[in-house]
Amino acid sequence: MDNGNGYLGVTQPVSVAESNDREKEVTVTLIEELRRQGTYEAEEEAKTREIVLGRLASLVKKFVRTISITRGLSEAAAEAAGGKIFTFGSYRLGVHGPGSDIDTLCVVPKHVSREDFFEVFEEMLRETDGVTEASGVPDAYVPIIKTKISGIPIDLLMTRLALSSIPDDLSLQDDDLLRNLDERCVRSLNGSRVTDEILRLVPNVGVFRDALRCIKLWAQRRAIYSNVNGFLGGVAWAMLVARICQLYPNAIAGAIVSRFFIIMYQWKWPQPVLLKQIDDGPLPVRVWNPKVYPADRSHRMPIITPAYPSMCATHNVTQSTQMIMTQEFKKGSEIVERVIIGAAEWSDLFTKHDFFHKYRYYLRVIASTGSSDLQIKWSGTVESKIRQLVMKLEYVESVQLAHPFIKGFEQISHCIGEEEVRAVAEGDISEAVAKRKKEDLEGKEDAKVVYSTTFYIGLAIEKQVGVTGTRKLDISYPTTEFTKLVKAWEKYDESTMGIVVRHMRSSALPDYVFDQGERQARSNLKRPKTKGSKSNNTSPEVPSKKRRASTSADPASVPPLKTARNGTSPMPSGIVSNTNVEAPPPNAGVYNSSVKDPSQIKSPQLPFGENVAVATGAAA
């Protein structure tokens, strides 16, 4: 329900006692810790960003003018066609840090096409002084060009409005600007409109920014900050923090953070998180509505954007990633509770994840090419499909949880001979190849450079009652379907691109996934409990029934990998079929079921006798 002031799910903002001295103290120490952690950028970098954005704005105008001339417009009309950039995301919210990218929207008039953006503008970027990389992904859900200008990473989106020119004073708040736009343009435009709306809806922007810096750093350190991999992206984390700020409009940052973890842990998903009432609007564009659209009903943790047309910012969340985030909310609430009573420090909240210590078995997905520019596009395509592999793994017998890591590990290997090329593409990098440098290849005819990106998925395996020793885990179906999916990319070329999926034990993880000295401090590996049933929610993207166990051979007898036939760098394509795993011990467990009965939750509790049911909207 909406009470007219933008606060949803409760009849009025939740009351909270005036901040006590202790809350003020922990807020001061929180800000100090955030500064110590380097979440604020230096003044010099801030000036560099302003200069880069100014150059980018000029380049967009030049691009629009160039296209306008080719479309037959006069010099005067081409000059008046304009073009403008808008920032959004963390930079626009004011919570970016050193090295953060700048999310930027390029707004162009109707006679400039998306093809122009990815062909002409991308090439103009490459030819610009200070640009060290520029790579477009036009087939992405939100088409994007990733670039780096003067060391500042920038993500560029494009929207063509149904206007003949783009004035310098253009505002994006008018809903009528969405008329006659295709879905990709609407999605691109939504980022900037959502960011501005979030800032408008929070009661205290300063408190919101401090609290959001904390939550962003925590999510990054705990490796749950990644929309593409099924966790939450920047805008979703911002909306969650904004919702808590709405519930406690007079609270300071420390109080917002403590309540954030408690409320998010006990949120009654799939009840959506809303910052304002969903507006149907005047245009024939799709608005999030689970009563109308079956796909919207499949969203596990719906967090809905406040700008029209409202969309779900978390449609990528899977059963596994929801379970992981729920557990992290609980851990965070326990740490912050100890911080408030003086039994812990804020630095404890930002402890690094233990992903590479947590599981006994991992899948690694290796994308490889022989070109740095091609590798950016190929690895980005593969990464965008990892979530599909996770969802299919969740339907495999005995797989309780498939945990994707939030980033890939990039390597450049200097190889001599096709055998080394093939080995590197399969993830087997010998010590000799690892030490070899570019200059070592000079004068060698069979020298080749292989660019590879490796993604990891941790597997939590359920124990089976009465089963001892080793048993086989058949993951041939999800891995085969995944490789088919990525190879269906229209620009896939088997002769220059490799995709390999292999299982591995934790003991075989490469050193590069660990910080120096971290590997020796490995914790005891825990195994999952079988208590609690898996969700029976289904999705059209995964089979509704378990696949029968395959009769294919074990990994040792997988057919030989195919190689290219045209003499260029051959890249292997391989998959794993059956994996031998040891039966887990009876008392092992990684995660308990994340779906809890709220009436049975005794801890953590909100302070001052506040009602969690009211805060989460359950009582509305």
Coordinates of C-alpha atoms in Angstrom, one line a residue:
M1 CA 0.0 0.0 0.0
D2 CA 1.1 3.6 -0.5
N3 CA 0.5 6.3 2.0
G4 CA 1.2 9.1 -0.5
N5 CA 4.8 9.8 0.6
G6 CA 6.5 7.1 -1.3
Y7 CA 6.9 4.6 1.5
L8 CA 5.5 1.2 0.6
G9 CA 4.5 -1.8 2.6
V10 CA 3.9 0.1 5.9
T11 CA 1.3 2.7 6.8
Q12 CA 4.0 5.1 8.1
P13 CA 7.7 5.1 8.5
V14 CA 8.8 2.8 11.3
S15 CA 9.4 4.8 14.5
V16 CA 12.8 4.6 16.1
A17 CA 14.2 6.2 19.2
E18 CA 16.5 9.2 18.8
S19 CA 20.1 8.0 18.0
N20 CA 21.8 7.2 21.2
D21 CA 25.4 8.0 22.0
R22 CA 26.6 4.6 21.1
E23 CA 25.0 4.7 17.7
K24 CA 26.7 8.0 17.1
E25 CA 30.0 6.5 18.1
V26 CA 29.7 3.5 15.8
T27 CA 28.7 5.8 12.9
V28 CA 31.8 7.9 13.4
T29 CA 34.0 4.8 13.5
L30 CA 32.2 3.4 10.4
I31 CA 33.0 6.5 8.4
E32 CA 36.6 6.4 9.6
E33 CA 36.8 2.7 8.6
L34 CA 35.3 3.4 5.2
R35 CA 38.0 6.1 4.6
R36 CA 40.7 3.7 5.8
Q37 CA 39.4 1.1 3.4
G38 CA 39.9 3.5 0.6
T39 CA 36.3 3.9 -0.5
Y40 CA 36.7 7.6 -1.2
E41 CA 38.6 8.8 -4.2
A42 CA 41.3 11.5 -4.1
E43 CA 40.7 15.0 -5.3
E44 CA 43.1 14.5 -8.2
E45 CA 41.2 11.5 -9.5
A46 CA 37.9 13.4 -9.2
K47 CA 39.3 16.1 -11.4
T48 CA 40.5 13.5 -13.9
R49 CA 37.0 12.1 -14.1
E50 CA 35.5 15.5 -14.8
I51 CA 38.0 16.1 -17.6
V52 CA 37.3 12.7 -19.1
L53 CA 33.6 13.2 -19.0
G54 CA 34.0 16.6 -20.7
R55 CA 36.0 14.9 -23.5
L56 CA 33.5 12.2 -23.8
A57 CA 30.6 14.7 -24.1
S58 CA 32.5 16.4 -27.0
L59 CA 33.1 13.1 -28.7
V60 CA 29.4 12.2 -28.6
K61 CA 28.5 15.5 -30.2
K62 CA 31.2 14.9 -32.9
F63 CA 29.8 11.4 -33.5
V64 CA 26.2 12.7 -33.9
R65 CA 27.4 15.4 -36.3
T66 CA 29.3 12.9 -38.4
I67 CA 26.3 10.5 -38.7
S68 CA 24.0 13.5 -39.4
I69 CA 26.2 14.5 -42.4
T70 CA 26.1 10.9 -43.8
R71 CA 22.3 10.9 -43.5
G72 CA 22.2 14.0 -45.7
L73 CA 21.6 16.7 -43.2
S74 CA 23.0 20.2 -43.8
E75 CA 26.0 21.4 -41.9
A76 CA 23.8 23.6 -39.7
A77 CA 21.3 20.8 -39.0
A78 CA 24.1 18.4 -38.2
E79 CA 25.6 20.9 -35.8
A80 CA 22.2 21.4 -34.1
A81 CA 21.5 17.7 -33.8
G82 CA 23.4 17.8 -30.5
G83 CA 24.0 14.7 -28.4
K84 CA 24.4 14.5 -24.6
I85 CA 25.8 12.2 -21.9
F86 CA 24.2 11.4 -18.5
T87 CA 26.0 9.6 -15.7
F88 CA 24.2 7.1 -13.5
G89 CA 25.1 4.3 -11.1
S90 CA 27.6 4.7 -8.3
Y91 CA 29.1 7.9 -9.8
R92 CA 25.8 9.7 -10.0
L93 CA 24.8 8.4 -6.6
G94 CA 28.0 9.8 -5.2
V95 CA 29.3 6.6 -3.7
H96 CA 32.1 5.7 -6.2
G97 CA 35.6 5.0 -5.1
P98 CA 39.1 4.9 -6.6
G99 CA 39.2 2.9 -9.8
S100 CA 35.4 2.7 -10.0
D101 CA 33.9 2.8 -13.5
I102 CA 31.6 5.5 -14.6
D103 CA 28.2 4.4 -16.0
T104 CA 27.4 6.7 -18.8
L105 CA 24.4 7.1 -21.1
C106 CA 24.8 8.6 -24.6
V107 CA 21.6 10.1 -25.8
V108 CA 21.3 10.6 -29.6
P109 CA 18.6 11.8 -32.0
K110 CA 16.4 9.5 -34.0
H111 CA 18.5 9.4 -37.2
V112 CA 21.5 7.8 -35.3
S113 CA 21.2 4.1 -35.1
R114 CA 22.5 1.5 -32.6
E115 CA 24.6 0.1 -35.4
D116 CA 26.2 3.5 -35.8
F117 CA 27.0 3.5 -32.1
F118 CA 28.8 0.1 -32.2
E119 CA 30.5 0.6 -35.6
V120 CA 31.3 4.3 -35.9
F121 CA 31.4 5.6 -32.4
E122 CA 33.4 2.6 -31.1
E123 CA 36.0 3.2 -33.8
M124 CA 36.1 6.9 -32.9
L125 CA 36.8 5.9 -29.3
R126 CA 39.7 3.7 -30.4
E127 CA 41.3 6.6 -32.3
T128 CA 40.9 9.0 -29.4
D129 CA 44.0 10.0 -27.4
G130 CA 44.2 8.4 -24.0
V131 CA 41.8 5.5 -24.9
T132 CA 43.6 2.3 -24.1
E133 CA 40.6 -0.1 -24.8
A134 CA 37.2 0.0 -26.4
S135 CA 35.1 -3.0 -26.8
G136 CA 31.4 -3.2 -27.6
V137 CA 28.9 -6.0 -26.7
P138 CA 25.9 -5.1 -28.9
D139 CA 24.1 -8.4 -28.1
A140 CA 24.0 -7.9 -24.4
Y141 CA 20.6 -7.5 -22.6
V142 CA 21.7 -3.9 -22.2
P143 CA 24.0 -3.3 -25.1
I144 CA 27.3 -1.7 -23.9
I145 CA 30.7 -0.4 -24.9
K146 CA 33.4 -0.8 -22.3
T147 CA 36.2 1.6 -22.6
K148 CA 39.1 3.2 -20.6
I149 CA 40.0 6.8 -21.1
S150 CA 43.0 8.3 -19.2
G151 CA 42.9 5.3 -16.9
I152 CA 39.2 5.8 -16.0
P153 CA 37.0 2.8 -16.9
I154 CA 33.7 3.8 -18.5
D155 CA 30.6 1.7 -19.4
L156 CA 28.8 3.4 -22.3
L157 CA 25.1 2.8 -23.1
M158 CA 23.1 4.4 -25.9
T159 CA 19.5 5.6 -26.3
R160 CA 18.1 7.1 -29.4
L161 CA 15.2 9.3 -28.7
A162 CA 12.3 10.1 -31.1
L163 CA 13.7 13.6 -31.4
S164 CA 15.4 15.3 -34.4
S165 CA 17.9 16.9 -32.1
I166 CA 19.1 16.6 -28.5
P167 CA 19.3 20.0 -26.7
D168 CA 22.0 20.6 -24.1
D169 CA 19.3 21.3 -21.4
L170 CA 17.5 18.0 -22.0
S171 CA 16.1 16.3 -18.8
L172 CA 15.2 12.6 -18.8
Q173 CA 12.4 12.9 -16.2
D174 CA 9.6 13.3 -18.8
D175 CA 7.9 9.9 -19.3
D176 CA 6.9 11.0 -22.8
L177 CA 10.5 10.6 -23.9
L178 CA 9.9 6.8 -23.9
R179 CA 7.4 7.1 -26.7
N180 CA 8.3 5.0 -29.8
L181 CA 11.5 3.6 -28.2
D182 CA 12.5 -0.1 -28.6
E183 CA 13.0 -2.2 -25.4
R184 CA 16.8 -1.9 -25.5
C185 CA 16.6 1.9 -25.6
V186 CA 14.1 1.9 -22.7
R187 CA 16.4 -0.4 -20.6
S188 CA 19.4 1.8 -21.4
L189 CA 17.5 5.0 -20.5
N190 CA 16.1 3.4 -17.3
G191 CA 19.5 3.4 -15.6
S192 CA 19.8 7.2 -15.5
R193 CA 16.1 7.7 -14.6
V194 CA 16.3 5.2 -11.8
T195 CA 19.4 6.7 -10.2
D196 CA 17.8 10.2 -10.2
E197 CA 14.6 8.8 -8.7
I198 CA 16.4 7.0 -5.9
L199 CA 18.1 10.2 -4.8
R200 CA 14.7 11.9 -4.9
L201 CA 13.0 9.3 -2.7
V202 CA 15.6 8.9 0.1
P203 CA 14.9 11.2 3.1
N204 CA 18.5 12.0 3.8
V205 CA 21.0 11.7 0.9
G206 CA 24.1 12.1 3.1
V207 CA 23.0 9.2 5.4
F208 CA 22.0 7.1 2.4
R209 CA 25.4 7.6 0.8
D210 CA 27.4 6.7 3.9
A211 CA 25.3 3.5 4.5
L212 CA 25.5 2.5 0.9
R213 CA 29.3 2.8 0.8
C214 CA 29.3 0.4 3.7
I215 CA 27.0 -2.1 2.1
K216 CA 28.7 -1.9 -1.3
L217 CA 32.1 -2.6 0.3
W218 CA 30.7 -5.5 2.3
A219 CA 29.0 -7.0 -0.7
Q220 CA 32.2 -6.7 -2.8
R221 CA 34.4 -8.3 -0.1
R222 CA 31.9 -11.1 0.4
A223 CA 31.8 -11.7 -3.4
I224 CA 28.1 -11.2 -3.8
Y225 CA 28.2 -8.0 -5.9
S226 CA 27.5 -9.1 -9.4
N227 CA 24.2 -8.8 -11.3
V228 CA 25.5 -10.9 -14.3
N229 CA 26.4 -13.8 -12.0
G230 CA 23.0 -13.9 -10.2
F231 CA 23.8 -11.8 -7.2
L232 CA 22.8 -8.1 -6.8
G233 CA 24.3 -5.3 -8.9
G234 CA 24.9 -1.7 -7.8
V235 CA 21.4 -0.4 -8.4
A236 CA 19.8 -3.2 -6.5
W237 CA 22.0 -2.7 -3.4
A238 CA 21.3 1.0 -3.6
M239 CA 17.5 0.4 -3.7
L240 CA 17.7 -2.0 -0.7
V241 CA 19.6 0.6 1.4
A242 CA 17.2 3.3 0.2
R243 CA 14.3 1.2 1.4
I244 CA 15.8 1.0 4.9
C245 CA 16.4 4.8 4.8
Q246 CA 12.7 5.3 4.0
L247 CA 11.7 3.1 6.9
Y248 CA 14.0 5.0 9.3
P249 CA 14.0 8.6 7.9
N250 CA 15.7 10.1 11.1
A251 CA 18.3 7.4 11.6
I252 CA 22.0 7.9 11.2
A253 CA 24.3 5.7 9.0
G254 CA 25.3 3.2 11.7
A255 CA 21.6 2.6 12.6
I256 CA 20.7 2.1 9.0
V257 CA 23.4 -0.5 8.4
S258 CA 22.5 -2.5 11.5
R259 CA 18.8 -2.6 10.5
F260 CA 19.7 -3.3 6.9
F261 CA 21.1 -6.8 7.7
I262 CA 18.4 -7.8 10.1
I263 CA 15.5 -6.7 7.9
M264 CA 17.0 -8.1 4.7
Y265 CA 17.7 -11.5 6.3
Q266 CA 14.1 -11.8 7.4
W267 CA 12.5 -10.3 4.3
K268 CA 9.5 -12.4 3.1
W269 CA 10.6 -13.0 -0.5
P270 CA 9.2 -13.0 -3.1
Q271 CA 7.5 -10.0 -1.7
P272 CA 9.0 -7.2 -3.7
V273 CA 11.1 -4.3 -2.4
L274 CA 9.4 -1.1 -3.6
L275 CA 10.5 2.5 -3.1
K276 CA 7.3 3.9 -4.5
Q277 CA 4.0 2.7 -5.9
I278 CA 4.3 1.1 -9.3
D279 CA 2.9 3.4 -11.9
D280 CA 1.2 1.9 -14.9
G281 CA 1.9 5.0 -16.9
P282 CA 0.5 6.3 -20.2
L283 CA 2.6 4.3 -22.7
P284 CA 2.3 0.8 -24.1
V285 CA 5.5 -0.4 -22.5
R286 CA 5.9 -3.4 -20.2
V287 CA 5.8 -2.7 -16.4
W288 CA 6.7 -5.3 -13.8
N289 CA 3.6 -7.2 -12.9
P290 CA 3.7 -10.8 -11.7
K291 CA -0.1 -11.0 -12.0
V292 CA 0.1 -10.5 -15.7
Y293 CA 3.5 -11.8 -16.7
P294 CA 4.5 -15.4 -15.8
A295 CA 8.2 -14.5 -16.1
D296 CA 7.8 -11.9 -13.4
R297 CA 6.4 -14.5 -11.1
S298 CA 9.7 -16.5 -11.3
H299 CA 11.7 -13.7 -9.8
R300 CA 13.0 -14.9 -6.5
M301 CA 14.1 -11.6 -4.9
P302 CA 12.3 -8.9 -6.8
I303 CA 13.7 -5.4 -6.2
I304 CA 11.7 -3.0 -8.4
T305 CA 13.1 0.1 -10.0
P306 CA 11.2 3.3 -9.0
A307 CA 11.2 5.1 -12.4
Y308 CA 8.6 4.4 -15.0
P309 CA 8.5 1.7 -16.5
S310 CA 9.2 -0.2 -13.3
M311 CA 11.4 -3.2 -13.9
C312 CA 12.9 -6.0 -11.7
A313 CA 16.6 -5.3 -11.2
T314 CA 17.2 -8.8 -9.8
H315 CA 15.8 -11.1 -12.4
N316 CA 19.2 -13.0 -12.5
V317 CA 18.9 -14.3 -8.9
T318 CA 18.9 -18.1 -8.7
Q319 CA 18.0 -20.5 -6.0
S320 CA 21.7 -20.8 -5.1
T321 CA 22.6 -17.2 -5.1
Q322 CA 19.6 -16.3 -3.0
M323 CA 20.6 -18.9 -0.5
I324 CA 24.2 -17.5 -0.4
M325 CA 23.0 -13.9 0.1
T326 CA 20.6 -14.8 2.8
Q327 CA 23.3 -16.5 4.8
E328 CA 25.6 -13.4 4.3
F329 CA 22.8 -11.2 5.6
K330 CA 22.7 -13.3 8.7
K331 CA 26.4 -13.2 9.2
G332 CA 26.5 -9.5 8.6
S333 CA 23.8 -8.9 11.2
E334 CA 25.7 -10.9 13.8
I335 CA 28.9 -8.9 13.2
V336 CA 27.2 -5.5 13.3
E337 CA 25.5 -6.5 16.6
R338 CA 28.9 -7.2 18.1
V339 CA 30.2 -3.9 16.7
I340 CA 27.5 -2.0 18.4
I341 CA 28.2 -3.6 21.8
G342 CA 32.0 -3.1 21.3
A343 CA 32.9 -6.7 20.9
A344 CA 34.0 -6.4 17.2
E345 CA 35.4 -3.8 14.8
W346 CA 33.9 -2.6 11.5
S347 CA 36.8 -4.1 9.7
D348 CA 35.4 -7.5 10.7
L349 CA 32.4 -6.8 8.5
F350 CA 34.7 -6.4 5.5
T351 CA 36.6 -9.6 5.9
K352 CA 37.4 -11.2 2.5
H353 CA 35.2 -14.1 1.2
D354 CA 36.2 -17.7 1.7
F355 CA 34.9 -19.0 -1.7
F356 CA 38.0 -20.9 -2.6
H357 CA 38.2 -22.6 0.8
K358 CA 34.5 -23.4 1.1
Y359 CA 33.9 -26.3 -1.3
R360 CA 35.6 -29.6 -2.1
Y361 CA 34.6 -29.6 -5.8
Y362 CA 34.6 -26.8 -8.4
L363 CA 33.8 -26.4 -12.0
R364 CA 36.0 -24.1 -14.0
V365 CA 34.8 -22.6 -17.3
I366 CA 37.7 -21.5 -19.6
A367 CA 37.1 -19.1 -22.5
S368 CA 40.1 -18.5 -24.7
T369 CA 41.1 -16.7 -28.0
G370 CA 44.2 -15.5 -29.7
S371 CA 43.3 -11.8 -29.7
S372 CA 43.0 -9.4 -26.8
D373 CA 40.1 -7.5 -28.4
L374 CA 38.2 -10.7 -29.3
Q375 CA 38.8 -12.1 -25.8
I376 CA 37.0 -9.2 -24.2
K377 CA 33.9 -9.9 -26.3
W378 CA 34.1 -13.7 -26.1
S379 CA 34.8 -13.9 -22.3
G380 CA 32.0 -11.3 -21.8
T381 CA 29.6 -13.5 -23.8
V382 CA 30.6 -16.6 -21.8
E383 CA 30.3 -14.8 -18.5
S384 CA 26.8 -13.6 -19.4
K385 CA 25.7 -17.3 -19.7
I386 CA 27.3 -18.6 -16.5
R387 CA 24.0 -18.1 -14.7
Q388 CA 22.3 -20.5 -17.1
L389 CA 24.8 -23.1 -16.2
V390 CA 24.2 -22.5 -12.5
M391 CA 20.5 -22.9 -12.9
K392 CA 20.9 -26.2 -14.8
L393 CA 23.3 -27.5 -12.1
E394 CA 20.7 -26.8 -9.4
Y395 CA 18.5 -29.4 -11.1
V396 CA 21.2 -32.1 -10.9
E397 CA 20.7 -34.9 -8.4
S398 CA 22.8 -34.4 -5.3
V399 CA 23.8 -30.8 -6.1
Q400 CA 22.5 -28.7 -3.3
L401 CA 24.0 -25.5 -4.3
A402 CA 26.0 -24.1 -7.3
H403 CA 28.0 -21.1 -6.2
P404 CA 29.4 -18.9 -9.1
F405 CA 32.4 -16.7 -8.3
I406 CA 31.8 -13.0 -9.2
K407 CA 34.7 -12.5 -11.6
G408 CA 36.9 -14.3 -14.1
F409 CA 40.6 -14.7 -13.8
E410 CA 42.4 -13.4 -16.9
Q411 CA 45.7 -14.7 -18.1
I412 CA 48.0 -14.1 -21.1
S413 CA 50.1 -17.1 -22.1
H414 CA 53.0 -17.1 -24.6
C415 CA 53.0 -20.5 -26.2
I416 CA 55.3 -22.3 -28.6
G417 CA 53.6 -24.9 -30.7
E418 CA 50.0 -26.1 -31.0
E419 CA 50.4 -28.5 -28.1
E420 CA 51.0 -25.7 -25.6
V421 CA 48.2 -23.7 -27.1
R422 CA 45.8 -26.5 -26.6
A423 CA 47.0 -27.2 -23.1
V424 CA 46.6 -23.5 -22.1
A425 CA 43.1 -23.4 -23.5
E426 CA 42.2 -26.4 -21.3
G427 CA 43.6 -24.6 -18.2
D428 CA 46.8 -26.6 -18.0
I429 CA 49.5 -24.0 -17.9
S430 CA 52.9 -25.4 -17.4
E431 CA 55.6 -23.7 -15.3
A432 CA 57.6 -23.0 -18.5
V433 CA 54.6 -21.3 -20.2
A434 CA 53.8 -19.3 -17.0
K435 CA 57.3 -17.9 -16.8
R436 CA 57.7 -17.2 -20.5
K437 CA 57.5 -13.5 -21.6
K438 CA 56.6 -11.8 -24.8
E439 CA 60.2 -11.2 -25.8
D440 CA 60.9 -14.9 -25.5
L441 CA 58.7 -15.5 -28.6
E442 CA 60.8 -13.4 -30.9
G443 CA 62.0 -15.2 -33.9
K444 CA 59.9 -18.4 -33.2
E445 CA 57.6 -19.2 -36.1
D446 CA 55.3 -21.4 -34.1
A447 CA 54.8 -18.8 -31.3
K448 CA 51.3 -17.9 -30.4
V449 CA 49.7 -15.8 -27.6
V450 CA 46.6 -17.2 -25.9
Y451 CA 44.3 -15.0 -23.9
S452 CA 42.1 -16.9 -21.4
T453 CA 39.5 -16.1 -18.8
T454 CA 38.6 -18.7 -16.2
F455 CA 35.4 -18.7 -14.2
Y456 CA 34.7 -20.8 -11.2
I457 CA 31.6 -22.4 -9.7
G458 CA 31.7 -24.1 -6.3
L459 CA 29.6 -27.2 -5.9
A460 CA 27.9 -28.2 -2.6
I461 CA 27.1 -31.8 -2.7
E462 CA 24.3 -33.4 -0.6
K463 CA 25.1 -36.5 1.3
Q464 CA 23.0 -39.6 0.6
V465 CA 21.8 -41.7 3.5
G466 CA 23.5 -45.1 3.6
V467 CA 26.0 -44.2 0.8
T468 CA 29.7 -44.5 1.6
G469 CA 32.8 -44.3 -0.5
T470 CA 32.8 -42.8 -3.9
R471 CA 29.8 -42.2 -6.2
K472 CA 29.3 -40.5 -9.6
L473 CA 27.8 -37.1 -10.0
D474 CA 26.5 -36.7 -13.6
I475 CA 26.7 -33.1 -14.8
S476 CA 27.0 -33.9 -18.5
Y477 CA 23.6 -32.5 -19.3
P478 CA 24.1 -29.0 -17.9
T479 CA 27.6 -28.7 -19.2
T480 CA 26.7 -29.9 -22.7
E481 CA 23.7 -27.5 -22.8
F482 CA 25.9 -24.7 -21.6
T483 CA 28.5 -25.2 -24.3
K484 CA 25.8 -25.4 -26.9
L485 CA 24.4 -22.1 -25.6
V486 CA 27.6 -20.1 -25.8
K487 CA 28.5 -21.6 -29.2
A488 CA 25.1 -20.4 -30.5
W489 CA 26.5 -16.8 -30.3
E490 CA 26.3 -15.5 -33.9
K491 CA 29.9 -14.4 -33.9
Y492 CA 31.3 -17.7 -32.5
D493 CA 34.2 -19.1 -34.5
E494 CA 35.4 -22.6 -33.5
S495 CA 38.8 -21.9 -35.1
T496 CA 39.6 -18.9 -32.9
M497 CA 37.5 -19.4 -29.8
G498 CA 37.7 -22.0 -27.1
I499 CA 35.3 -23.0 -24.4
V500 CA 36.1 -25.7 -21.9
V501 CA 34.2 -26.9 -18.8
R502 CA 36.1 -29.1 -16.3
H503 CA 35.6 -30.2 -12.8
M504 CA 38.4 -30.1 -10.2
R505 CA 39.0 -30.8 -6.6
S506 CA 39.8 -27.9 -4.3
S507 CA 43.4 -29.2 -3.9
A508 CA 43.9 -28.6 -7.6
L509 CA 42.9 -24.9 -7.6
P510 CA 45.7 -22.8 -9.1
D511 CA 47.7 -20.4 -6.9
Y512 CA 46.4 -17.3 -8.7
V513 CA 43.0 -17.6 -7.0
F514 CA 44.6 -17.0 -3.6
D515 CA 46.3 -14.0 -2.1
Q516 CA 49.9 -14.5 -1.1
G517 CA 50.1 -16.8 1.9
E518 CA 46.4 -17.5 1.9
R519 CA 46.5 -21.0 0.6
Q520 CA 48.4 -22.3 3.6
A521 CA 45.7 -21.1 6.0
R522 CA 42.9 -23.2 4.5
S523 CA 39.9 -23.9 6.7
N524 CA 38.3 -27.3 7.1
L525 CA 36.0 -28.0 4.2
K526 CA 32.4 -28.4 5.2
R527 CA 29.8 -30.3 3.4
P528 CA 26.1 -29.7 2.9
K529 CA 23.3 -31.1 4.9
T530 CA 20.4 -32.8 3.3
K531 CA 17.9 -31.3 5.7
G532 CA 15.4 -29.1 3.9
S533 CA 14.0 -29.7 0.5
K534 CA 15.1 -27.8 -2.6
S535 CA 12.7 -25.2 -4.0
N536 CA 10.3 -26.6 -6.6
N537 CA 10.0 -23.3 -8.4
T538 CA 10.6 -23.9 -12.1
S539 CA 11.8 -21.7 -14.9
P540 CA 11.4 -22.2 -18.6
E541 CA 15.2 -22.0 -18.9
V542 CA 15.8 -25.2 -17.0
P543 CA 14.3 -28.7 -17.2
S544 CA 11.4 -29.2 -14.9
K545 CA 12.4 -32.8 -14.1
K546 CA 15.7 -34.3 -13.1
R547 CA 17.7 -35.8 -16.0
R548 CA 18.3 -39.5 -15.7
A549 CA 21.8 -40.5 -14.9
S550 CA 24.0 -40.7 -18.0
T551 CA 25.7 -43.9 -19.1
S552 CA 28.6 -42.0 -20.6
A553 CA 32.1 -42.7 -19.6
D554 CA 34.0 -41.0 -16.9
P555 CA 36.2 -37.9 -17.6
A556 CA 39.2 -40.1 -18.5
S557 CA 37.4 -41.5 -21.5
V558 CA 35.9 -38.3 -22.9
P559 CA 36.3 -38.2 -26.7
P560 CA 39.4 -36.4 -28.0
L561 CA 38.9 -32.6 -28.2
K562 CA 38.2 -31.2 -31.6
T563 CA 40.7 -28.8 -33.2
A564 CA 40.5 -26.3 -36.0
R565 CA 41.0 -27.4 -39.5
N566 CA 42.1 -24.2 -41.2
G567 CA 45.6 -23.8 -39.7
T568 CA 44.8 -20.9 -37.4
S569 CA 45.3 -21.2 -33.6
P570 CA 43.2 -24.2 -32.7
M571 CA 41.1 -23.8 -29.6
P572 CA 39.6 -26.9 -27.9
S573 CA 36.0 -27.3 -26.9
G574 CA 35.5 -29.7 -24.1
I575 CA 33.0 -30.7 -21.4
V576 CA 33.0 -32.8 -18.3
S577 CA 30.6 -35.7 -18.0
N578 CA 30.6 -37.8 -14.8
T579 CA 32.5 -36.8 -11.7
N580 CA 33.6 -39.1 -9.0
V581 CA 32.9 -37.6 -5.6
E582 CA 33.3 -38.9 -2.1
A583 CA 30.2 -39.3 0.0
P584 CA 30.0 -36.5 2.5
P585 CA 30.3 -37.3 6.2
P586 CA 27.0 -37.6 8.1
N587 CA 27.4 -34.4 10.1
A588 CA 28.6 -32.1 7.4
G589 CA 27.0 -28.9 6.2
V590 CA 27.7 -25.8 4.1
Y591 CA 24.3 -24.1 4.2
N592 CA 21.1 -24.7 6.0
S593 CA 17.9 -24.1 4.1
S594 CA 17.5 -20.3 3.4
V595 CA 13.8 -20.5 3.4
K596 CA 12.8 -20.1 7.0
D597 CA 9.5 -19.7 8.8
P598 CA 9.6 -16.1 10.0
S599 CA 7.7 -17.1 13.2
Q600 CA 10.6 -19.4 14.2
I601 CA 13.3 -16.8 13.7
K602 CA 14.5 -15.7 17.2
S603 CA 17.7 -13.9 16.2
P604 CA 18.8 -11.4 15.1
Q605 CA 16.4 -8.8 16.6
L606 CA 15.8 -5.2 15.9
P607 CA 16.6 -2.8 18.7
F608 CA 14.1 -0.7 20.7
G609 CA 11.4 -3.4 20.4
E610 CA 10.8 -2.6 16.8
N611 CA 8.6 -5.0 14.9
V612 CA 10.3 -6.8 12.1
A613 CA 7.0 -7.8 10.6
V614 CA 6.2 -4.1 10.2
A615 CA 9.6 -3.2 8.8
T616 CA 9.5 -5.9 6.2
G617 CA 6.0 -5.0 5.2
A618 CA 4.5 -8.3 6.4
A619 CA 2.0 -6.6 8.6
A620 CA 0.8 -4.2 5.9

